[in-house]
Short mmCIF file of C-alpha atoms in Angstrom, two decimals:
data_model
loop_
_atom_site.label_atom_id
_atom_site.label_comp_id
_atom_site.label_asym_id
_atom_site.label_seq_id
_atom_site.Cartn_x
_atom_site.Cartn_y
_atom_site.Cartn_z
CA ASP A 1 -6.73 -12.43 -0.37
CA ALA A 2 -6.37 -10.27 2.43
CA LYS A 3 -5.85 -12.13 5.73
CA THR A 4 -7.40 -9.24 7.81
CA THR A 5 -10.78 -8.36 8.86
CA GLN A 6 -11.47 -4.56 9.75
CA PRO A 7 -14.78 -2.73 10.27
CA THR A 8 -16.02 -0.58 7.24
CA SER A 9 -16.11 2.84 9.38
CA MET A 10 -15.84 4.33 12.50
CA ASP A 11 -16.26 7.86 13.74
CA CYS A 12 -14.12 9.51 16.72
CA ALA A 13 -14.47 12.79 18.32
CA GLU A 14 -11.56 15.15 17.97
CA GLY A 15 -9.18 14.97 20.81
CA ARG A 16 -10.42 11.66 21.75
CA ALA A 17 -8.61 8.32 21.47
CA ALA A 18 -9.36 6.49 18.16
CA ASN A 19 -9.19 2.82 18.67
CA LEU A 20 -9.16 0.76 15.29
CA PRO A 21 -9.39 -3.13 15.70
CA CYS A 22 -8.28 -5.68 13.22
CA ASN A 23 -8.76 -9.35 13.03
CA HIS A 24 -6.17 -11.78 12.05
CA SER A 25 -7.09 -15.00 13.15
CA THR A 26 -5.01 -17.03 10.67
CA ILE A 27 -1.62 -15.23 11.45
CA SER A 28 1.41 -17.32 11.53
CA GLY A 29 3.97 -17.15 14.15
CA ASN A 30 6.57 -15.14 11.88
CA GLU A 31 4.21 -12.79 10.36
CA TYR A 32 4.26 -9.15 11.25
CA VAL A 33 1.05 -6.77 11.56
CA TYR A 34 1.61 -3.55 9.70
CA TRP A 35 -0.70 -0.33 9.91
CA TYR A 36 -0.79 2.13 6.95
CA ARG A 37 -3.16 5.08 6.19
CA GLN A 38 -4.46 6.68 3.06
CA ILE A 39 -5.51 10.28 3.19
CA HIS A 40 -7.79 11.23 0.43
CA SER A 41 -6.01 10.10 -2.87
CA GLN A 42 -2.55 10.34 -1.47
CA GLY A 43 -0.07 7.32 -1.44
CA PRO A 44 -0.34 5.20 1.53
CA GLN A 45 1.47 6.36 4.61
CA TYR A 46 3.27 3.88 7.12
CA ILE A 47 2.07 4.25 10.52
CA ILE A 48 3.52 0.96 12.66
CA HIS A 49 4.11 -2.57 12.80
CA GLY A 50 4.72 -5.25 15.43
CA LEU A 51 5.26 -8.94 15.98
CA LYS A 52 4.16 -9.75 19.53
CA ASN A 53 4.71 -6.95 21.76
CA ASN A 54 2.88 -3.66 21.96
CA GLU A 55 4.84 -0.88 20.05
CA THR A 56 4.47 2.86 20.05
CA ASN A 57 5.94 5.54 18.15
CA GLU A 58 5.23 9.24 17.64
CA MET A 59 1.98 8.69 15.39
CA ALA A 60 0.35 5.80 17.42
CA SER A 61 0.48 2.61 19.42
CA LEU A 62 -0.14 -0.86 18.55
CA ILE A 63 -1.69 -3.28 21.05
CA ILE A 64 -1.56 -7.15 19.93
CA THR A 65 -3.43 -9.74 21.91
CA GLU A 66 -1.34 -12.47 23.59
CA ASP A 67 -2.60 -15.27 20.91
CA ARG A 68 -1.99 -12.66 18.10
CA LYS A 69 -5.27 -13.08 16.63
CA SER A 70 -6.05 -9.45 16.74
CA SER A 71 -4.86 -6.08 17.22
CA THR A 72 -5.73 -2.48 17.83
CA LEU A 73 -4.25 0.61 16.57
CA ILE A 74 -4.53 3.43 18.79
CA LEU A 75 -4.52 7.23 17.92
CA PRO A 76 -4.27 8.78 21.24
CA HIS A 77 -5.70 12.20 20.50
CA ALA A 78 -7.35 12.17 17.17
CA THR A 79 -7.51 15.42 15.09
CA LEU A 80 -9.39 16.27 11.73
CA ARG A 81 -6.10 15.50 9.87
CA ASP A 82 -6.15 11.90 11.07
CA THR A 83 -9.52 11.41 8.87
CA ALA A 84 -8.15 8.65 6.48
CA VAL A 85 -8.59 4.98 5.47
CA TYR A 86 -6.58 2.75 7.81
CA TYR A 87 -5.14 -0.59 6.48
CA CYS A 88 -4.22 -3.46 8.71
CA ILE A 89 -1.83 -5.93 6.84
CA VAL A 90 -0.54 -9.07 7.46
CA ARG A 91 2.48 -9.74 5.44
CA ASP A 92 2.40 -13.04 3.41
CA ALA A 93 4.14 -15.83 5.49
CA SER A 94 5.67 -17.66 2.24
CA GLY A 95 8.35 -15.52 2.16
CA THR A 96 7.18 -13.51 -0.77
CA TYR A 97 7.08 -10.55 1.11
CA LYS A 98 3.66 -9.52 -0.49
CA TYR A 99 1.76 -6.54 1.23
CA ILE A 100 -1.94 -7.40 0.43
CA PHE A 101 -4.11 -4.47 1.41
CA GLY A 102 -7.84 -5.45 2.26
CA THR A 103 -10.58 -2.62 2.27
CA GLY A 104 -9.48 -0.95 5.34
CA THR A 105 -11.77 1.19 7.86
CA ARG A 106 -12.77 4.58 7.03
CA LEU A 107 -12.00 6.81 9.84
CA LYS A 108 -13.80 10.01 10.29
CA VAL A 109 -12.80 12.55 13.16
CA LEU A 110 -15.67 14.87 14.24
CA ALA A 111 -15.15 18.22 15.19
CA ASP B 1 15.10 12.69 1.33
CA ALA B 2 12.78 13.41 -1.86
CA GLY B 3 10.72 10.24 -1.16
CA VAL B 4 9.23 8.05 -3.98
CA ILE B 5 8.72 10.12 -7.33
CA GLN B 6 6.34 9.21 -9.91
CA SER B 7 5.49 10.63 -13.15
CA PRO B 8 3.17 11.93 -14.69
CA ARG B 9 0.81 12.67 -12.13
CA HIS B 10 -2.08 12.72 -14.49
CA GLU B 11 -2.29 10.89 -17.76
CA VAL B 12 -5.32 10.96 -20.16
CA THR B 13 -4.98 8.76 -23.27
CA GLU B 14 -7.19 6.94 -25.80
CA MET B 15 -8.05 3.61 -25.93
CA GLY B 16 -5.28 1.49 -27.87
CA GLN B 17 -2.38 3.94 -27.12
CA GLU B 18 0.62 2.90 -25.30
CA VAL B 19 1.18 4.28 -21.68
CA THR B 20 4.35 4.26 -19.72
CA LEU B 21 4.36 5.28 -16.15
CA ARG B 22 7.61 5.89 -13.97
CA CYS B 23 8.99 5.66 -10.66
CA LYS B 24 12.09 6.68 -8.90
CA PRO B 25 12.45 4.90 -5.53
CA ILE B 26 14.36 6.22 -2.57
CA SER B 27 17.91 6.25 -3.08
CA GLY B 28 19.25 3.14 -1.15
CA HIS B 29 16.07 1.12 -1.14
CA ASN B 30 16.55 -2.38 -2.77
CA SER B 31 12.83 -3.52 -3.26
CA LEU B 32 10.11 -1.54 -5.65
CA PHE B 33 6.35 -2.52 -5.76
CA TRP B 34 3.72 -1.65 -8.16
CA TYR B 35 0.03 -1.28 -7.05
CA ARG B 36 -3.02 -0.30 -8.69
CA GLN B 37 -6.25 1.31 -7.06
CA THR B 38 -9.78 1.42 -8.06
CA MET B 39 -13.05 1.94 -6.23
CA MET B 40 -14.27 -1.59 -7.19
CA ARG B 41 -10.93 -3.61 -6.48
CA GLY B 42 -9.07 -1.47 -3.96
CA LEU B 43 -5.23 -1.44 -3.81
CA GLU B 44 -3.95 -4.52 -6.00
CA LEU B 45 -0.62 -5.27 -5.92
CA LEU B 46 0.63 -5.72 -9.58
CA ILE B 47 4.39 -6.75 -9.43
CA TYR B 48 7.54 -6.37 -6.98
CA PHE B 49 11.09 -6.37 -7.66
CA ASN B 50 14.19 -6.91 -5.23
CA ASN B 51 17.79 -5.72 -6.49
CA ASN B 52 16.28 -4.91 -9.87
CA VAL B 53 14.82 -8.66 -10.22
CA PRO B 54 11.19 -9.17 -10.58
CA ILE B 55 10.15 -11.43 -7.73
CA ASP B 56 6.47 -11.77 -8.36
CA ASP B 57 4.32 -10.61 -11.15
CA SER B 58 1.27 -12.54 -10.68
CA GLY B 59 -0.82 -9.54 -10.01
CA MET B 60 -0.30 -8.31 -13.48
CA PRO B 61 -3.56 -8.62 -15.01
CA GLU B 62 -2.89 -9.54 -18.66
CA ASP B 63 -0.10 -9.57 -21.11
CA ARG B 64 -0.89 -5.94 -21.98
CA PHE B 65 0.96 -4.90 -18.73
CA SER B 66 4.87 -5.44 -18.47
CA ALA B 67 7.20 -3.82 -15.97
CA LYS B 68 11.00 -3.04 -15.85
CA MET B 69 13.60 -2.26 -13.46
CA PRO B 70 16.79 -1.53 -15.36
CA ASN B 71 18.73 0.04 -12.38
CA ALA B 72 18.29 0.87 -8.82
CA SER B 73 16.63 4.59 -9.36
CA PHE B 74 14.31 3.56 -11.92
CA SER B 75 11.48 1.43 -12.93
CA THR B 76 8.49 1.60 -15.55
CA LEU B 77 4.96 0.16 -15.82
CA LYS B 78 3.91 -0.20 -19.50
CA ILE B 79 0.52 -0.79 -20.82
CA GLN B 80 0.18 -1.53 -24.49
CA PRO B 81 -2.56 -1.25 -25.93
CA SER B 82 -4.41 0.51 -23.18
CA GLU B 83 -8.14 -0.11 -22.34
CA PRO B 84 -10.68 1.97 -20.41
CA ARG B 85 -10.72 -0.40 -17.73
CA ASP B 86 -7.10 0.28 -16.98
CA SER B 87 -8.24 3.54 -15.59
CA ALA B 88 -6.91 3.75 -11.94
CA VAL B 89 -4.36 5.20 -9.85
CA TYR B 90 -1.25 3.53 -10.14
CA PHE B 91 1.21 3.82 -6.99
CA CYS B 92 4.72 2.84 -6.84
CA ALA B 93 6.39 1.89 -3.37
CA SER B 94 9.86 1.07 -2.19
CA SER B 95 11.34 -0.23 0.99
CA GLY B 96 15.15 -0.73 2.08
CA ARG B 97 14.42 -4.33 2.36
CA LEU B 98 11.74 -6.72 1.38
CA GLU B 99 10.64 -6.78 5.02
CA SER B 100 10.83 -3.33 5.59
CA PRO B 101 7.78 -0.78 5.75
CA LEU B 102 6.77 0.53 2.34
CA HIS B 103 7.05 4.14 1.03
CA PHE B 104 4.60 5.00 -1.51
CA GLY B 105 4.61 7.80 -4.02
CA ASN B 106 1.96 9.86 -4.77
CA GLY B 107 0.77 7.87 -7.72
CA THR B 108 -0.24 8.37 -11.34
CA ARG B 109 -3.83 8.97 -12.17
CA LEU B 110 -4.42 7.15 -15.67
CA THR B 111 -7.71 7.70 -17.47
CA VAL B 112 -8.11 5.72 -20.70
CA THR B 113 -10.92 7.02 -22.89
#
């Protein structure tokens, strides 16, 4: 079972920041939070991951709360090409390294 | 870097036929994952390998499904016999290590009639 909860869908105006929340209240201390997105019927694409500290790369920023029970993916200036399903994943802590995908958030960027 | 390569891109077959899906991971990657995606069930992990050895196949739905990784550059997922409910998009993904992010291929869309 997926260990994360995400809103089913969100809209964002083009050029504005898109903030995608994720709850992972049962996360363990050694589990990373990963974000992927899937555009149309392509394979999922890795975006970013983090453990405790906030992370930033060329695609997005990841903000993790101090208690690690939730996180937010930020796309600073959303474009139409960012329309996709975004998945937040907490990797299995048992050492099996399973990536269990939930239902994700369908982000629609509006012109 | 050519990325993860899957073949064929599309496969249409009749119920009862054998289907073989193929995957070439990114060179140097040690871990390989097979996923299945349907509208009803989303992305499901079927099986994954580390250093060519199957680590967890608990997601393989039935004995009709089998997967092999004879070497570091090739893996197959076989369905024998196929059934209409096997219709889905099958994705292969690889990573440098088990804990590294996954890189997905573009998938094989399987239709069983």
